[in-house]
Short mmCIF file of C-alpha atoms in Angstrom, two decimals:
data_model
loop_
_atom_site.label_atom_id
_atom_site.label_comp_id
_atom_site.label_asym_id
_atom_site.label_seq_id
_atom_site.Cartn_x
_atom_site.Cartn_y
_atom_site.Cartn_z
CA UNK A 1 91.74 116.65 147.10
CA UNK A 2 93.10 113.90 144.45
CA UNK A 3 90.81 110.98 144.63
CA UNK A 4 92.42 107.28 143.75
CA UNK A 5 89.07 105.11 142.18
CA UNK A 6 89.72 101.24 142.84
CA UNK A 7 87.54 99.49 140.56
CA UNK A 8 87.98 95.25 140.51
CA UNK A 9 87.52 93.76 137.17
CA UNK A 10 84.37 92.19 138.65
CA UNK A 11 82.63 95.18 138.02
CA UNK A 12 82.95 95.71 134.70
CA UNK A 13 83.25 91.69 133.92
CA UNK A 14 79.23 91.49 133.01
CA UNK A 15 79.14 94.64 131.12
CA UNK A 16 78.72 94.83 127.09
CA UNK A 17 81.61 97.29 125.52
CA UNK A 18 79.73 100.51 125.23
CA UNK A 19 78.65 100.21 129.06
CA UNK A 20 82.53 99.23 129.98
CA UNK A 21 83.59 102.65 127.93
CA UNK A 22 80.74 104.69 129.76
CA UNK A 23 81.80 103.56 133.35
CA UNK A 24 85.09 104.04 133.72
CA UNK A 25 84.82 107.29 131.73
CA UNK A 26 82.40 108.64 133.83
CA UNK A 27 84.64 108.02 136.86
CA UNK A 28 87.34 109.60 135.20
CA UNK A 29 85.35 112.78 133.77
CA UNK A 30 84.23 113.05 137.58
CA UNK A 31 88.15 114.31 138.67
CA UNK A 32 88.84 110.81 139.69
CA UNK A 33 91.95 108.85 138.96
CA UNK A 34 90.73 105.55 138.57
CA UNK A 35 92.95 102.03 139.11
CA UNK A 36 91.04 99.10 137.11
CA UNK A 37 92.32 95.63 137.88
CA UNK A 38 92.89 94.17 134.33
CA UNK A 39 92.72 96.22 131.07
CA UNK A 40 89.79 96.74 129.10
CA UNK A 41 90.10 94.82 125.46
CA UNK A 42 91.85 96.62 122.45
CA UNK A 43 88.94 97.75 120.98
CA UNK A 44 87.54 98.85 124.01
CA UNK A 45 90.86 101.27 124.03
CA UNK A 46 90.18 102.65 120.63
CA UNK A 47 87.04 103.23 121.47
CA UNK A 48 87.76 104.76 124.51
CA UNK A 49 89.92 107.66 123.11
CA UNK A 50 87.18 108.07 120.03
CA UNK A 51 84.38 109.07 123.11
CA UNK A 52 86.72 110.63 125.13
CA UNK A 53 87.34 113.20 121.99
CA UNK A 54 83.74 112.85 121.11
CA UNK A 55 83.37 114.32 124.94
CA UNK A 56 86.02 116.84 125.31
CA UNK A 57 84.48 120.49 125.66
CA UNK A 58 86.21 123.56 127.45
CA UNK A 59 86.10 121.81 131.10
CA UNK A 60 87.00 118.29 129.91
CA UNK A 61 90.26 118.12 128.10
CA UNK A 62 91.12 114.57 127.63
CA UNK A 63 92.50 111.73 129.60
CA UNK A 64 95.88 110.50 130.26
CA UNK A 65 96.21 106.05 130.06
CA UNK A 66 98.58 103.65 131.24
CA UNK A 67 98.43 100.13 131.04
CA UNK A 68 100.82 97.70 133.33
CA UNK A 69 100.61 94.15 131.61
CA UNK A 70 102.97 91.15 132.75
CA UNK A 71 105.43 91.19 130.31
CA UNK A 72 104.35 88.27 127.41
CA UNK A 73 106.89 86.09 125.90
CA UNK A 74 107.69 87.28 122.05
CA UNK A 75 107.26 84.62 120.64
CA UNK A 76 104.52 82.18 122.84
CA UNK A 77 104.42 78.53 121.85
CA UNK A 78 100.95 77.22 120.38
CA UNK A 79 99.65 75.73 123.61
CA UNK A 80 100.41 79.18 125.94
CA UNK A 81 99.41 81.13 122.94
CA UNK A 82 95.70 78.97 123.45
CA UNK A 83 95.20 78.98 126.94
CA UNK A 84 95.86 82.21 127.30
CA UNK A 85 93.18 83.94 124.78
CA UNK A 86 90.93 81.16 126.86
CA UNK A 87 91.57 82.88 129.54
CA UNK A 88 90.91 85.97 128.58
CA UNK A 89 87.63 85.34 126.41
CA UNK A 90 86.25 83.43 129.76
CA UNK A 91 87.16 85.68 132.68
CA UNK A 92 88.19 88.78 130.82
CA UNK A 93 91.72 89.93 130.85
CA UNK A 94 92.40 91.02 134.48
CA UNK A 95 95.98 90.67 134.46
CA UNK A 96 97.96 93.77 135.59
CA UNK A 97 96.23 97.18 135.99
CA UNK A 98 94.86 99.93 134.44
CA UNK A 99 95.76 103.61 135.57
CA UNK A 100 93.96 106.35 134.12
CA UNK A 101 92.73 110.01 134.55
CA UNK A 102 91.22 113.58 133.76
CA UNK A 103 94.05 115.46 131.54
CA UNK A 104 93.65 118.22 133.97
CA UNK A 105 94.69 116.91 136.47
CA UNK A 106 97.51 114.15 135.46
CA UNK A 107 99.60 116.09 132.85
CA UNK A 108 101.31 112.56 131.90
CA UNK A 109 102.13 108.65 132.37
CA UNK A 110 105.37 107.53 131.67
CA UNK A 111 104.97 103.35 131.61
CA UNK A 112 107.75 100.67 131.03
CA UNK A 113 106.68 96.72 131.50
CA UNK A 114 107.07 97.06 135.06
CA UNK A 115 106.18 100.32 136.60
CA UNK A 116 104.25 102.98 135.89
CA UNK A 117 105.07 107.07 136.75
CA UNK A 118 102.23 109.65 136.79
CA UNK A 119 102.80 113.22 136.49
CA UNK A 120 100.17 115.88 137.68
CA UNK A 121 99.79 119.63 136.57
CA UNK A 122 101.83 122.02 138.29
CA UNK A 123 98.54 124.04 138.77
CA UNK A 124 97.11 121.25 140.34
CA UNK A 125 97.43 121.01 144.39
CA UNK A 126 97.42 117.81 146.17
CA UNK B 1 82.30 85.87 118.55
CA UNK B 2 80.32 87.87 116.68
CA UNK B 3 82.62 90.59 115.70
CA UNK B 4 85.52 87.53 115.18
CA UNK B 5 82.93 86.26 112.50
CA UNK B 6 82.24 89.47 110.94
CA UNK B 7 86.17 90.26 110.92
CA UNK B 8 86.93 87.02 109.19
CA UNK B 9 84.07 87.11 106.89
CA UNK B 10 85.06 90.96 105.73
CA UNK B 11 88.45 90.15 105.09
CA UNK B 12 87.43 87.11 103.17
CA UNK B 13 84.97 87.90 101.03
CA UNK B 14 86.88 91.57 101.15
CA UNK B 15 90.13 90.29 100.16
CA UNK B 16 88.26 88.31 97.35
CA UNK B 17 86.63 91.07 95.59
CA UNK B 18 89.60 93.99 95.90
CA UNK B 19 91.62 94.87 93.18
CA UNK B 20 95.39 94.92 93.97
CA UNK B 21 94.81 98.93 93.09
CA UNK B 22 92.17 99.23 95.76
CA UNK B 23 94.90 98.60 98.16
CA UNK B 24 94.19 100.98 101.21
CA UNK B 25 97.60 102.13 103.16
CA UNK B 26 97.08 104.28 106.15
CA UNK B 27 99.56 106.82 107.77
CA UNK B 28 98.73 106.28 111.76
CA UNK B 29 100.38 107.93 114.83
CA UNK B 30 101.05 110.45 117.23
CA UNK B 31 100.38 114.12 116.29
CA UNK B 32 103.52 115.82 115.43
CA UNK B 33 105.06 112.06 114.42
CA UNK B 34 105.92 113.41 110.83
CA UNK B 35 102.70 111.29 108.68
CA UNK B 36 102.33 113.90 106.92
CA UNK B 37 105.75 114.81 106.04
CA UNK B 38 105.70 111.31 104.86
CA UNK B 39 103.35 111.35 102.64
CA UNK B 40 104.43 114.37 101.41
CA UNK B 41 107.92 112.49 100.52
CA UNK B 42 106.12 109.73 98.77
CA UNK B 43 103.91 111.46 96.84
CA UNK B 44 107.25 113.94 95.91
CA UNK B 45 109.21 110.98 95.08
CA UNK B 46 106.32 109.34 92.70
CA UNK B 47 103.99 112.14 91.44
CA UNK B 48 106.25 115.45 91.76
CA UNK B 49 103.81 117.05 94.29
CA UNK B 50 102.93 117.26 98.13
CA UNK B 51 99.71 116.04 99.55
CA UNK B 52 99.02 118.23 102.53
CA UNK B 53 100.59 121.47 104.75
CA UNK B 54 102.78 120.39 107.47
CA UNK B 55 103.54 122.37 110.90
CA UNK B 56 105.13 122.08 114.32
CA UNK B 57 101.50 122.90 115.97
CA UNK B 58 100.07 119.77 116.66
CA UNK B 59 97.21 118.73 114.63
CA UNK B 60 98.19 120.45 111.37
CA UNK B 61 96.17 117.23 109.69
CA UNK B 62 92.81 117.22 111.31
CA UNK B 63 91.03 115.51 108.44
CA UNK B 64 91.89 111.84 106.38
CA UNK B 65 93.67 112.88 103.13
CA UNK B 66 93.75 110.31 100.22
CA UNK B 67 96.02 109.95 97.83
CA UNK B 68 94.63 107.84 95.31
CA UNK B 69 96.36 104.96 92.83
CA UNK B 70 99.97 105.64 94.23
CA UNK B 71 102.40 103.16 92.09
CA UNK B 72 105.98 103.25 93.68
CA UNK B 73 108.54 100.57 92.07
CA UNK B 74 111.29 99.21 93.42
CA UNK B 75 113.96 96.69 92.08
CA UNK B 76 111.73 95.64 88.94
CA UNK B 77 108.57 95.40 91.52
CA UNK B 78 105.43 97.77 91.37
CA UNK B 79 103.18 98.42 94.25
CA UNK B 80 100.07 100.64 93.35
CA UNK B 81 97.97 101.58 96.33
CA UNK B 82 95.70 105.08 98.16
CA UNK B 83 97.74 106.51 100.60
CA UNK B 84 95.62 107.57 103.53
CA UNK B 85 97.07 110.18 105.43
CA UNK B 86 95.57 110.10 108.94
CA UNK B 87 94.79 112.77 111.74
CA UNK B 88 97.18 112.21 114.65
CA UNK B 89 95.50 110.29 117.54
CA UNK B 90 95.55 111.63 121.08
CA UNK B 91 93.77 110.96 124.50
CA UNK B 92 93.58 114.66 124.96
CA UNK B 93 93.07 118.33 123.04
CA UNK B 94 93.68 121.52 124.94
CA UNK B 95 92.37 124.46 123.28
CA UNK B 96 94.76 126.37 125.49
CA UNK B 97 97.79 124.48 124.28
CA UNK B 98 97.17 126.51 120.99
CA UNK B 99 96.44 129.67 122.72
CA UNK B 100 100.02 129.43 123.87
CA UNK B 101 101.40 129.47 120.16
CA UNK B 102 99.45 132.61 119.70
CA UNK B 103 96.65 131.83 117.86
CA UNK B 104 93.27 133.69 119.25
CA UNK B 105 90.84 132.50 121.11
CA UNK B 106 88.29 131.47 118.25
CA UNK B 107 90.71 129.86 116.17
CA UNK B 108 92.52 127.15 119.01
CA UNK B 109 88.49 126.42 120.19
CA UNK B 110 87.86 125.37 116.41
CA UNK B 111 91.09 123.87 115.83
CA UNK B 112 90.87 121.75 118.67
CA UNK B 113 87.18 121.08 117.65
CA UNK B 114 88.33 120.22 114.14
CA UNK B 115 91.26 117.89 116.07
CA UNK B 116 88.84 115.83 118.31
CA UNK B 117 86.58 115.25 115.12
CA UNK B 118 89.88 114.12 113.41
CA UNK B 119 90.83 111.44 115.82
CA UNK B 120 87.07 109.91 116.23
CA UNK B 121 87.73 110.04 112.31
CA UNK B 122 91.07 108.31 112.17
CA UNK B 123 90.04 105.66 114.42
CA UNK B 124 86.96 104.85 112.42
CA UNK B 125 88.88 104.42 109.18
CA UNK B 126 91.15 101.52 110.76
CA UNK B 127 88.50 98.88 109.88
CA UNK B 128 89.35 99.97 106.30
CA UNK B 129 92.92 99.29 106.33
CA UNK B 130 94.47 96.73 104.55
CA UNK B 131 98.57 98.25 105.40
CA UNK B 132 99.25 100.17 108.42
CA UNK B 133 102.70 102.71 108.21
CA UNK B 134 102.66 103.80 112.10
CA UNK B 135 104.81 106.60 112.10
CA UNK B 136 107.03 107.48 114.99
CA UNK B 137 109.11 110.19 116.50
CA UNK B 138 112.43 108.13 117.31
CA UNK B 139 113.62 111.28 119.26
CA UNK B 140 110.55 110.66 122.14
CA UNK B 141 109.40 107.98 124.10
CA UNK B 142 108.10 105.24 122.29
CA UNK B 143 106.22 103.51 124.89
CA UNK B 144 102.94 105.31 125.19
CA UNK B 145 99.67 104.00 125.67
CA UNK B 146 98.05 106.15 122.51
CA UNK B 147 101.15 104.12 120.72
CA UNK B 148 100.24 100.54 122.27
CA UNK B 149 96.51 101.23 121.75
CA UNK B 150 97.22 101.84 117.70
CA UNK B 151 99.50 98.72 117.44
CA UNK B 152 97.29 96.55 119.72
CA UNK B 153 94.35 97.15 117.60
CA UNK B 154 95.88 96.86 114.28
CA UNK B 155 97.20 93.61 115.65
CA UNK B 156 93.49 92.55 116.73
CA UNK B 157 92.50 93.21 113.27
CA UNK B 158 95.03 91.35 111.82
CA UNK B 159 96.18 94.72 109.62
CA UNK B 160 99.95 94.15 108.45
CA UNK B 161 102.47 96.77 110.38
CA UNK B 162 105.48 98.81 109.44
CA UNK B 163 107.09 100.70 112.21
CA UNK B 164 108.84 104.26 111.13
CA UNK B 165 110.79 105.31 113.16
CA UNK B 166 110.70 109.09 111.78
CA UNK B 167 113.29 112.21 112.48
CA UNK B 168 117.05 110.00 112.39
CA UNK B 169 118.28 113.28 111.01
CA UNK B 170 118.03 114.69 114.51
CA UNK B 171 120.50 114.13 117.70
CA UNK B 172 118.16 112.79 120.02
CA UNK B 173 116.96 109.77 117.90
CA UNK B 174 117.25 106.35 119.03
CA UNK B 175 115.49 103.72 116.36
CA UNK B 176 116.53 100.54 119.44
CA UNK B 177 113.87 102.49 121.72
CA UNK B 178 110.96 101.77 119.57
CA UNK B 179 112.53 98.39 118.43
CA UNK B 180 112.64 97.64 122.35
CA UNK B 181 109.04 98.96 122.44
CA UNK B 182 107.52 97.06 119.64
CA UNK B 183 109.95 94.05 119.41
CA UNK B 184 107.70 91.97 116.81
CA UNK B 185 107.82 94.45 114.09
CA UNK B 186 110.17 95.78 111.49
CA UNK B 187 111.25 99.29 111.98
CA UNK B 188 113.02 101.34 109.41
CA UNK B 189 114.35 104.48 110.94
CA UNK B 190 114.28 107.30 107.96
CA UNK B 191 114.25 110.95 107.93
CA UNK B 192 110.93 111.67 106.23
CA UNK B 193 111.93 115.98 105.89
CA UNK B 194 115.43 115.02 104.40
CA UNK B 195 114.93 112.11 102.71
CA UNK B 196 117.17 109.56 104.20
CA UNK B 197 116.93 106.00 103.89
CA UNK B 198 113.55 105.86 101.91
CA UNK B 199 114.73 103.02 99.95
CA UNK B 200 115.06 100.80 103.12
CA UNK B 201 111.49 102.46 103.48
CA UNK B 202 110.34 101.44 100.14
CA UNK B 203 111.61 97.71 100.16
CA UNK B 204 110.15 97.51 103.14
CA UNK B 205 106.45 98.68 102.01
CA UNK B 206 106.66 95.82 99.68
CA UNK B 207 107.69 93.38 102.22
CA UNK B 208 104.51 94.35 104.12
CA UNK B 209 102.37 94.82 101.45
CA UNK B 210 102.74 90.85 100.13
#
């Protein structure tokens, strides 16, 4: 059975960076694909994939990440440019979603601005 | 806000006290993206010698290489700098994926040990970055998350950018793709095995490098 984690931003809102990372890791190191609402900060990406290889052993192989963000202008004016990191230092960014899950289980995700494709291992049954 | 301080403090006070020699540039990018082939090329075109062993297996680089006081020159200009070749960064390391280009069992366990140490590795050095060369295979998909995740954070960091857009020599590449990906950079599309178009390359490290 393939298990589909919804997780609202909420939850992780309160959380300090290394507590983010640990959460929605351990969801995802538990077989789980897991759909965040929002995206974690850059950083907090980076960071991600350094403890994800700081975890991978012969049963955990990785994870496979996709991120669907509304598409930004290129070039923001000043004022958008402002309100926007606002935003996103008040309530967190929880614009678009966050897909992610166990390598052994989702062999890829192929992303464009607007939609997202995930692509299991052929050993793996539904 | 703490980390925003510490950021702008560091490359302050950072800024003040490096010597234009100290100049850090760092190879980043997929595995099998062609960094080290790169730097290779570089270091063939100013010193006469390779830095490091390439192969199709991915993670032939598993640890940071440094090429110290570099000096390339270009229409009357100098630039002297350490190249930093970097591990290629991944979300994931099969052991089994080597297994399957018949190494033994022993060997693809360490290698992919050695890899996941590499990445943790390459990540950690991007704090010490002062010029970023992401390096990218223009005959795959561009718009990966590993790929967005490097930019993004050299962007947070405020870490000047060139785009490569590696491998024109073969059929399959397609330099818009990344340009489409990563519309607010400069990409130069050069072959990094043959040789082609590392002028365009070079003029464009000193654009970056100002």
């Amino acid at each position: 059975m393939l298990t589909l984690q919804f997780m609202p931003y909420d939850e992780i809102a309160n959380l300090v960076s290394n507590k983010r990372i640990s959460k929605v890791l351990n969801i995802v190191k538990g077989n789980n694909i897991l759909l965040l609402e929002g995206r974690l900060r850059k950083e907090e990406e980076a960071e991600l994939i350094k403890r994800t290889m700081e975890e991978i052993d012969e049963d955990f192989k990785g994870i496979e990440l996709g991120v669907i963000y509304p598409d930004e202008k290129k070039n923001p004016d000043f004022f958008n440019k402002i309100k926007s990191n606002m935003i996103n230092l008040l309530l967190g960014d929880r614009r678009g979603f966050t897909i992610m899950g166990p390598a052994t289980i989702v062999r890829e995700i192929k992303q464009d601005p607007n939609k997202i494709q995930l692509f299991t291992n052929t050993n793996f049954k539904l | 806000m703490i980390t925003l301080m510490q950021k702008f403090m560091r490359r302050l006070f950072g800024n003040f006290f490096k010597k234009k020699k100290d100049i850090k540039m760092g190879l980043y990018g997929p595995p099998n993206g062609g960094k080290t082939t790169l730097a290779n090329q570089v270091c063939k075109d100013w010193l006469g010698e390779e830095m490091g062993s390439v192969s199709n297996v991915a993670h032939e680089t598993r640890e940071i290489q440094i090429k110290e006081q570099l000096t390339i020159k270009s229409n009357g200009k100098e630039l002297s700098f350490n190249l930093v070749d970097t591990p290629g960064i991944a979300t994931k390391i099969d052991y089994e994926d080597f297994l399957k280009v018949g190494m033994k069992d022993g060997e693809a366990k360490a290698r992919a040990k050695e890899a996941t140490k590499g990445v943790v590795n390459a990540i950690k050095w991007l704090d010490d970055m002062d010029v970023v060369i992401v390096v990218l295979d223009s005959t795959k998909d561009p718009f990966t998350q590993v790929n967005i995740t490097i930019v993004g954070n050299l962007q947070a960091r405020d870490i000047p950018v060139l785009l490569v857009a590696n491998k024109i020599d073969l059929k399959k590449s397609d330099i818009k793709r990344i340009q489409t990906a990563f519309p607010q950079y400069d990409v130069v599309g050069i072959s990094a095995k043959c040789g082609n178009n590392m002028d365009e390359f070079y003029e464009a490290l000193f654009k970056i490098s100002r």
